[in-house]
Tab-separated table of C-alpha atoms and ligand atoms in Angstrom:
chain	number	residue	atom	x	y	z
N	5	MET	CA	107.192	118.131	-14.685
N	6	LYS	CA	110.000	116.529	-12.712
N	7	TYR	CA	108.838	114.494	-9.686
N	8	VAL	CA	110.936	112.946	-6.855
N	9	LEU	CA	109.145	110.117	-5.143
N	10	ALA	CA	109.987	108.681	-1.735
N	11	GLY	CA	108.251	105.288	-1.129
N	12	ALA	CA	108.323	104.564	-4.824
N	13	SER	CA	108.823	100.825	-4.208
N	14	GLY	CA	105.513	100.628	-2.344
N	15	PHE	CA	102.048	99.867	-3.670
N	16	LEU	CA	101.013	103.494	-4.103
N	17	GLY	CA	104.470	104.643	-5.172
N	18	LYS	CA	104.670	102.120	-8.027
N	19	ALA	CA	101.242	103.092	-9.245
N	20	LEU	CA	101.935	106.818	-9.114
N	21	ALA	CA	105.314	106.482	-10.880
N	22	ARG	CA	103.714	104.392	-13.647
N	23	ASP	CA	100.989	106.944	-14.270
N	24	LEU	CA	103.367	109.879	-14.146
N	25	VAL	CA	105.809	108.351	-16.577
N	26	ALA	CA	102.878	107.373	-18.842
N	27	GLU	CA	101.891	111.004	-18.912
N	28	GLY	CA	105.358	112.090	-19.938
N	29	HIS	CA	106.665	113.361	-16.498
N	30	GLN	CA	110.166	112.648	-15.353
N	31	VAL	CA	110.371	110.535	-12.100
N	32	LEU	CA	113.266	110.045	-9.774
N	33	ARG	CA	112.981	107.497	-7.030
N	34	LEU	CA	114.558	107.767	-3.602
N	35	VAL	CA	115.816	104.368	-2.289
N	36	ARG	CA	117.453	103.250	0.990
N	37	ARG	CA	119.549	100.602	-0.744
N	38	THR	CA	122.290	101.040	-3.368
N	39	PRO	CA	120.626	102.506	-6.549
N	40	SER	CA	120.473	100.087	-9.428
N	41	THR	CA	119.160	102.319	-12.201
N	42	PRO	CA	119.906	105.929	-13.286
N	43	ASP	CA	116.492	107.171	-12.059
N	44	GLU	CA	117.247	106.063	-8.416
N	45	ILE	CA	118.892	108.176	-5.742
N	46	ARG	CA	120.144	106.916	-2.420
N	47	TRP	CA	118.870	108.462	0.732
N	48	ASP	CA	118.917	107.458	4.428
N	49	PRO	CA	115.998	109.236	5.980
N	50	ALA	CA	116.487	107.831	9.422
N	51	ARG	CA	119.712	109.931	9.520
N	52	GLY	CA	118.174	112.803	7.614
N	53	ASP	CA	120.610	112.011	4.837
N	54	LEU	CA	119.787	113.296	1.312
N	55	ASP	CA	121.945	115.262	-1.020
N	56	PRO	CA	119.679	118.065	-2.447
N	57	SER	CA	122.154	118.549	-5.363
N	58	ALA	CA	121.362	114.982	-6.461
N	59	LEU	CA	117.673	115.944	-7.048
N	60	GLY	CA	118.535	118.421	-9.824
N	61	ASP	CA	115.738	120.968	-10.113
N	62	PRO	CA	112.566	119.152	-9.263
N	63	ASP	CA	109.032	120.621	-9.436
N	64	VAL	CA	107.453	118.250	-6.944
N	65	LEU	CA	108.610	116.022	-4.118
N	66	VAL	CA	106.100	113.410	-2.965
N	67	ASN	CA	106.509	111.286	0.166
N	68	LEU	CA	104.783	107.882	0.114
N	69	ALA	CA	107.192	106.184	2.536
N	70	GLY	CA	105.998	104.606	5.737
N	71	ALA	CA	106.172	101.395	7.730
N	72	ASN	CA	103.038	99.175	7.212
N	73	ILE	CA	100.273	100.099	9.794
N	74	GLY	CA	98.650	96.700	9.393
N	75	ARG	CA	101.078	94.982	11.732
N	76	PRO	CA	100.532	94.723	15.554
N	77	TRP	CA	101.305	98.082	17.229
N	78	THR	CA	103.827	97.043	19.808
N	79	PRO	CA	105.725	99.926	21.539
N	80	THR	CA	108.743	99.325	19.305
N	81	TYR	CA	106.656	99.061	16.107
N	82	ARG	CA	104.721	102.322	16.998
N	83	LEU	CA	108.034	104.071	16.985
N	84	GLN	CA	108.757	102.701	13.568
N	85	ILE	CA	105.267	103.684	12.274
N	86	ARG	CA	105.813	107.220	13.414
N	87	GLU	CA	109.483	107.729	12.567
N	88	SER	CA	109.274	106.206	9.103
N	89	ARG	CA	106.769	108.994	8.245
N	90	VAL	CA	108.185	111.806	10.179
N	91	ALA	CA	111.842	111.335	9.315
N	92	THR	CA	111.126	110.839	5.605
N	93	THR	CA	108.943	114.025	5.480
N	94	SER	CA	111.528	116.031	7.523
N	95	THR	CA	114.356	114.884	5.254
N	96	LEU	CA	112.436	115.982	2.149
N	97	ALA	CA	111.368	119.269	3.799
N	98	ALA	CA	115.033	120.045	4.641
N	99	ALA	CA	116.104	119.265	1.115
N	100	ALA	CA	113.327	121.547	-0.289
N	101	THR	CA	114.643	124.445	1.760
N	102	GLN	CA	118.100	124.047	0.109
N	103	LEU	CA	117.011	124.022	-3.493
N	104	ASP	CA	117.310	127.213	-5.462
N	105	ARG	CA	113.813	126.855	-6.820
N	106	ARG	CA	111.318	125.863	-4.147
N	107	PRO	CA	109.509	122.571	-5.162
N	108	VAL	CA	105.999	121.631	-4.154
N	109	LEU	CA	106.214	119.206	-1.232
N	110	ILE	CA	103.378	116.690	-0.844
N	111	THR	CA	103.259	113.999	1.725
N	112	GLN	CA	100.735	111.084	2.084
N	113	SER	CA	98.783	111.300	5.332
N	114	GLY	CA	95.699	109.428	6.573
N	115	ILE	CA	92.047	109.992	7.390
N	116	GLY	CA	92.886	108.242	10.683
N	117	GLY	CA	94.206	111.662	11.814
N	118	TYR	CA	90.587	112.878	12.471
N	119	GLY	CA	90.273	110.254	15.271
N	120	THR	CA	89.139	106.733	15.826
N	121	ASP	CA	85.353	106.490	15.734
N	122	LEU	CA	83.453	109.711	14.687
N	123	GLY	CA	79.974	108.434	13.913
N	124	ASP	CA	77.986	110.583	11.414
N	125	ARG	CA	80.096	113.685	11.802
N	126	ILE	CA	81.156	115.071	8.500
N	127	LEU	CA	84.856	115.459	8.354
N	128	THR	CA	86.298	118.190	6.028
N	129	GLU	CA	89.824	119.470	5.953
N	130	ASP	CA	88.712	122.186	8.381
N	131	SER	CA	87.798	119.511	11.028
N	132	ASP	CA	90.150	119.235	13.959
N	133	LEU	CA	92.572	116.291	14.158
N	134	GLY	CA	91.472	113.901	16.889
N	135	ASP	CA	92.961	111.762	19.641
N	136	GLY	CA	94.770	108.496	19.569
N	137	PHE	CA	97.996	107.044	18.187
N	138	LEU	CA	97.309	107.649	14.507
N	139	ALA	CA	96.081	111.186	15.087
N	140	ASP	CA	99.302	111.894	16.930
N	141	VAL	CA	101.287	110.363	14.050
N	142	VAL	CA	99.379	112.572	11.552
N	143	ARG	CA	100.047	115.685	13.587
N	144	LEU	CA	103.790	114.963	13.485
N	145	TRP	CA	103.896	113.758	9.954
N	146	GLU	CA	102.113	116.824	8.571
N	147	GLY	CA	103.981	119.036	11.005
N	148	ALA	CA	107.221	117.894	9.438
N	149	LEU	CA	106.248	119.834	6.233
N	150	GLU	CA	106.607	123.148	8.153
N	151	PRO	CA	110.207	123.998	7.424
N	152	ALA	CA	109.526	123.706	3.738
N	153	ARG	CA	106.397	125.857	4.017
N	154	ALA	CA	108.194	128.461	5.923
N	155	ALA	CA	110.908	128.570	3.272
N	156	GLY	CA	108.417	129.147	0.523
N	157	SER	CA	107.376	125.705	-0.761
N	158	ARG	CA	103.701	124.976	-1.349
N	159	VAL	CA	103.024	121.994	0.832
N	160	ALA	CA	100.165	119.577	1.044
N	161	ALA	CA	99.076	116.444	3.037
N	162	LEU	CA	96.961	113.762	1.381
N	163	ARG	CA	94.454	112.430	3.952
N	164	THR	CA	93.659	109.322	2.023
N	165	GLY	CA	91.100	106.595	2.645
N	166	VAL	CA	91.706	102.999	1.794
N	167	VAL	CA	92.852	102.795	-1.859
N	168	LEU	CA	90.904	100.090	-3.808
N	169	ASP	CA	92.680	98.020	-6.405
N	170	ARG	CA	92.942	94.312	-7.030
N	171	GLY	CA	96.803	94.567	-6.438
N	172	ALA	CA	96.414	96.472	-3.097
N	173	PRO	CA	97.309	94.289	-0.098
N	174	ALA	CA	94.573	95.929	1.970
N	175	PHE	CA	91.912	95.299	-0.686
N	176	GLN	CA	93.072	91.710	-1.162
N	177	LEU	CA	92.606	91.138	2.618
N	178	LEU	CA	89.204	92.717	2.612
N	179	SER	CA	88.015	90.679	-0.391
N	180	LEU	CA	89.499	87.334	0.536
N	181	PRO	CA	86.671	86.252	2.873
N	182	PHE	CA	84.142	87.047	0.128
N	183	ARG	CA	86.071	85.000	-2.400
N	184	LEU	CA	85.803	82.115	0.059
N	185	GLY	CA	82.077	82.734	0.525
N	186	LEU	CA	82.629	83.904	4.110
N	187	GLY	CA	82.275	87.676	3.635
N	188	GLY	CA	80.161	90.055	5.720
N	189	ARG	CA	80.101	93.442	7.175
N	190	LEU	CA	82.762	94.433	9.786
N	191	GLY	CA	81.350	95.003	13.273
N	192	SER	CA	77.958	96.783	13.214
N	193	GLY	CA	78.543	97.830	9.557
N	194	THR	CA	77.136	101.324	10.316
N	195	GLN	CA	80.617	102.882	10.379
N	196	TYR	CA	81.510	105.186	7.421
N	197	PHE	CA	84.342	103.661	5.529
N	198	PRO	CA	86.433	106.069	3.417
N	199	VAL	CA	87.707	104.548	0.134
N	200	VAL	CA	88.921	105.672	-3.228
N	201	SER	CA	89.797	103.914	-6.474
N	202	LEU	CA	93.574	103.754	-7.322
N	203	THR	CA	93.002	105.641	-10.575
N	204	ASP	CA	91.313	108.519	-8.691
N	205	TRP	CA	94.027	108.498	-6.108
N	206	THR	CA	96.815	108.927	-8.647
N	207	ARG	CA	94.708	111.508	-10.525
N	208	ALA	CA	94.191	113.434	-7.245
N	209	VAL	CA	98.014	113.509	-6.427
N	210	ARG	CA	98.616	115.054	-9.855
N	211	HIS	CA	95.723	117.504	-9.362
N	212	VAL	CA	97.289	118.516	-5.973
N	213	ALA	CA	100.789	118.918	-7.584
N	214	GLU	CA	99.442	121.055	-10.432
N	215	THR	CA	96.899	123.210	-8.561
N	216	GLU	CA	98.497	126.301	-7.144
N	217	ALA	CA	95.435	127.124	-4.978
N	218	LEU	CA	95.794	123.826	-3.086
N	219	SER	CA	97.828	123.618	0.065
N	220	GLY	CA	97.505	121.991	3.550
N	221	PRO	CA	95.397	119.006	4.167
N	222	VAL	CA	93.504	117.446	1.243
N	223	ASN	CA	90.989	114.614	1.865
N	224	ILE	CA	91.100	111.867	-0.795
N	225	ALA	CA	87.953	109.706	-0.464
N	226	LEU	CA	84.708	109.173	-2.345
N	227	PRO	CA	82.476	112.282	-2.474
N	228	ALA	CA	79.561	109.994	-1.518
N	229	PRO	CA	80.710	108.344	1.710
N	230	ALA	CA	79.299	104.871	2.238
N	231	THR	CA	78.947	102.791	5.358
N	232	ASN	CA	80.772	99.491	5.759
N	233	SER	CA	77.422	97.605	5.178
N	234	GLU	CA	77.008	99.417	1.898
N	235	PHE	CA	80.574	98.625	0.899
N	236	THR	CA	80.164	95.067	1.944
N	237	GLU	CA	76.955	94.657	-0.173
N	238	ALA	CA	78.584	96.216	-3.204
N	239	LEU	CA	81.719	94.059	-2.802
N	240	ALA	CA	79.613	90.861	-2.547
N	241	THR	CA	77.606	91.885	-5.615
N	242	ALA	CA	80.748	92.695	-7.646
N	243	LEU	CA	82.309	89.372	-6.608
N	244	HIS	CA	79.075	87.440	-7.149
N	245	ARG	CA	79.400	86.097	-3.645
N	246	PRO	CA	77.176	86.107	-0.471
N	247	SER	CA	77.738	88.640	2.328
N	248	ALA	CA	76.008	86.760	5.062
N	249	ILE	CA	78.599	86.313	7.719
N	250	PRO	CA	79.333	89.449	9.773
N	251	VAL	CA	82.742	89.689	11.419
N	252	PRO	CA	82.145	90.552	15.136
N	253	ALA	CA	83.990	93.570	16.438
N	254	PRO	CA	85.539	91.689	19.429
N	255	LEU	CA	86.984	89.119	17.041
N	256	MET	CA	88.575	91.862	14.878
N	257	LYS	CA	89.996	93.530	17.892
N	258	LEU	CA	91.454	90.163	19.003
N	259	ALA	CA	92.972	89.521	15.640
N	260	LEU	CA	94.136	92.964	14.691
N	261	GLY	CA	94.630	94.733	17.961
N	262	GLU	CA	94.227	98.582	17.817
N	263	PHE	CA	94.435	98.527	14.028
N	264	ALA	CA	90.994	97.075	14.025
N	265	TRP	CA	89.667	100.561	14.810
N	266	GLU	CA	90.763	101.654	11.349
N	267	LEU	CA	88.157	99.308	9.963
N	268	LEU	CA	85.526	99.458	12.724
N	269	GLY	CA	85.671	103.261	13.478
N	270	SER	CA	83.449	105.593	11.539
N	271	LYS	CA	85.066	108.352	9.392
N	272	ARG	CA	82.704	110.257	7.173
N	273	ALA	CA	85.314	112.255	5.319
N	274	LEU	CA	84.507	114.474	2.309
N	275	PRO	CA	86.969	115.534	-0.417
N	276	THR	CA	85.930	119.188	-0.093
N	277	ARG	CA	89.239	120.793	-1.224
N	278	LEU	CA	89.654	118.536	-4.191
N	279	GLN	CA	86.159	119.286	-5.384
N	280	SER	CA	86.286	123.015	-4.688
N	281	THR	CA	89.320	123.122	-6.972
N	282	GLY	CA	87.556	121.414	-9.883
N	283	PHE	CA	88.601	117.715	-9.343
N	284	THR	CA	86.055	115.303	-10.613
N	285	PHE	CA	86.079	111.578	-9.640
N	286	HIS	CA	86.130	109.030	-12.443
N	287	HIS	CA	84.728	106.546	-9.803
N	288	PRO	CA	82.561	108.616	-7.474
N	289	THR	CA	80.533	105.810	-5.919
N	290	ILE	CA	81.283	102.482	-4.240
N	291	PRO	CA	80.064	100.300	-7.205
N	292	THR	CA	82.071	102.303	-9.701
N	293	ALA	CA	85.220	102.328	-7.540
N	294	LEU	CA	84.882	98.580	-6.994
N	295	SER	CA	84.314	97.807	-10.626
N	296	ALA	CA	87.555	99.831	-11.435
N	297	ALA	CA	89.425	97.942	-8.625
N	298	LEU	CA	88.263	94.602	-10.016
N	299	ALA	CA	88.711	95.357	-13.721
F	28	NDP	P1	103.722	100.171	1.068
F	28	NDP	O1	103.867	99.331	2.373
F	28	NDP	O2	103.300	99.383	-0.182
F	28	NDP	O3	105.037	100.907	0.732
F	28	NDP	C1	105.724	101.565	1.830
F	28	NDP	C2	106.888	102.365	1.249
F	28	NDP	O4	107.463	102.974	2.397
F	28	NDP	C3	107.957	101.457	0.563
F	28	NDP	O5	108.404	102.193	-0.522
F	28	NDP	C4	109.055	101.326	1.609
F	28	NDP	O6	110.328	101.393	0.976
F	28	NDP	C5	108.905	102.579	2.416
F	28	NDP	N1	109.221	102.322	3.802
F	28	NDP	C6	108.831	101.305	4.594
F	28	NDP	N2	109.390	101.447	5.844
F	28	NDP	C7	110.223	102.574	5.785
F	28	NDP	C8	111.078	103.176	6.737
F	28	NDP	N3	111.256	102.717	7.883
F	28	NDP	N4	111.771	104.304	6.308
F	28	NDP	C9	111.650	104.704	4.995
F	28	NDP	N5	110.851	104.177	4.098
F	28	NDP	C10	110.158	103.103	4.540
F	28	NDP	O7	102.622	101.252	1.393
F	28	NDP	P2	101.538	101.955	0.477
F	28	NDP	O8	102.264	102.301	-0.901
F	28	NDP	O9	100.301	101.237	0.492
F	28	NDP	O10	101.243	103.309	1.227
F	28	NDP	C11	102.218	104.368	1.282
F	28	NDP	C12	101.837	105.323	2.407
F	28	NDP	O11	100.462	105.690	2.237
F	28	NDP	C13	101.959	104.682	3.800
F	28	NDP	O12	102.328	105.682	4.683
F	28	NDP	C14	100.504	104.272	4.111
F	28	NDP	O13	100.238	104.232	5.470
F	28	NDP	C15	99.787	105.492	3.426
F	28	NDP	N6	98.384	105.137	3.151
F	28	NDP	C16	98.137	104.045	2.331
F	28	NDP	C17	96.807	103.771	1.971
F	28	NDP	C18	96.490	102.628	1.189
F	28	NDP	O14	95.301	102.349	0.939
F	28	NDP	N7	97.534	101.934	0.521
F	28	NDP	C19	95.651	104.606	2.472
F	28	NDP	C20	96.073	105.776	3.323
F	28	NDP	C21	97.398	106.002	3.611
F	28	NDP	P3	111.489	100.286	1.013
F	28	NDP	O15	111.314	99.608	-0.245
F	28	NDP	O16	112.671	101.129	1.147
F	28	NDP	O17	111.186	99.450	2.259
């Protein structure tokens, strides 16, 4: 199949491109700078600028672009977080409407769309989106798919938990205190903490691309959700380090601002649509996902 990737220079984009190429798919990368290889195409999503004829006849467009949400959410940066996701998705959706053969359009999204702190409530793709900044971003981000859907493309939004891999900046940040012998649960530790191995994430994207029956939101997180305490214990065991020093919630809020809620808030999300369409996880539990991440 022929894929066009936006955000291909990022952590997830690189991993997906690598796995697609290894499986024999053709991959074109959208870049905001001057292209330096024949598989790169220049675009300027902030201006909605992308020449559909440069894409050839793609089967799948995937949007993994977005400004890093781990930085402080100042008013200016909030705009960047939102626009880098909405403008990129809109630009791809507009291109999809102009292609002779309608491609599948997939955008990354986030489990943060369900809300900030949802306790034990089970979250499937039928659950409502919640309140708060990230939920508003997700509404607009996924809403930007609509022109492509209306024009006949199959569209999907990947509501993804934290992707675990030794090369992932988020995972490196989570594991650093453990490596220093200072690890512990975050806040109360009772919050559900949605994660997935990188291998299963790239497999899930390909499953969504290839499964005609899948459209709309698709949760990508372990089928057996675990709490932060359970994650912490498993991480400490995998790294052969103690997990004795809990990180108090107020300290996290002080250090990370509102982003702290992404780690402290509970999200018990289930990958219902993936599983109902036959997807099986290679790493379905926290210990198996962690051992894949650390391999
Ligand atoms: P990275 O930060 O590694 O990569 C981000 C990508 O987005 C880069 O290719 C970058 O391209 C592009 N980008 C950044 N800012 C802009 C902008 N203003 N306009 C257009 N493109 C931009 O992120 P990840 O690969 O980790 O994540 C990709 C997406 O998935 C993000 O939206 C992230 O929030 C989301 N996500 C990630 C999870 C994870 O665990 N990693 C979990 C859930 C969701 P360039 O080289 O041009 O700057």
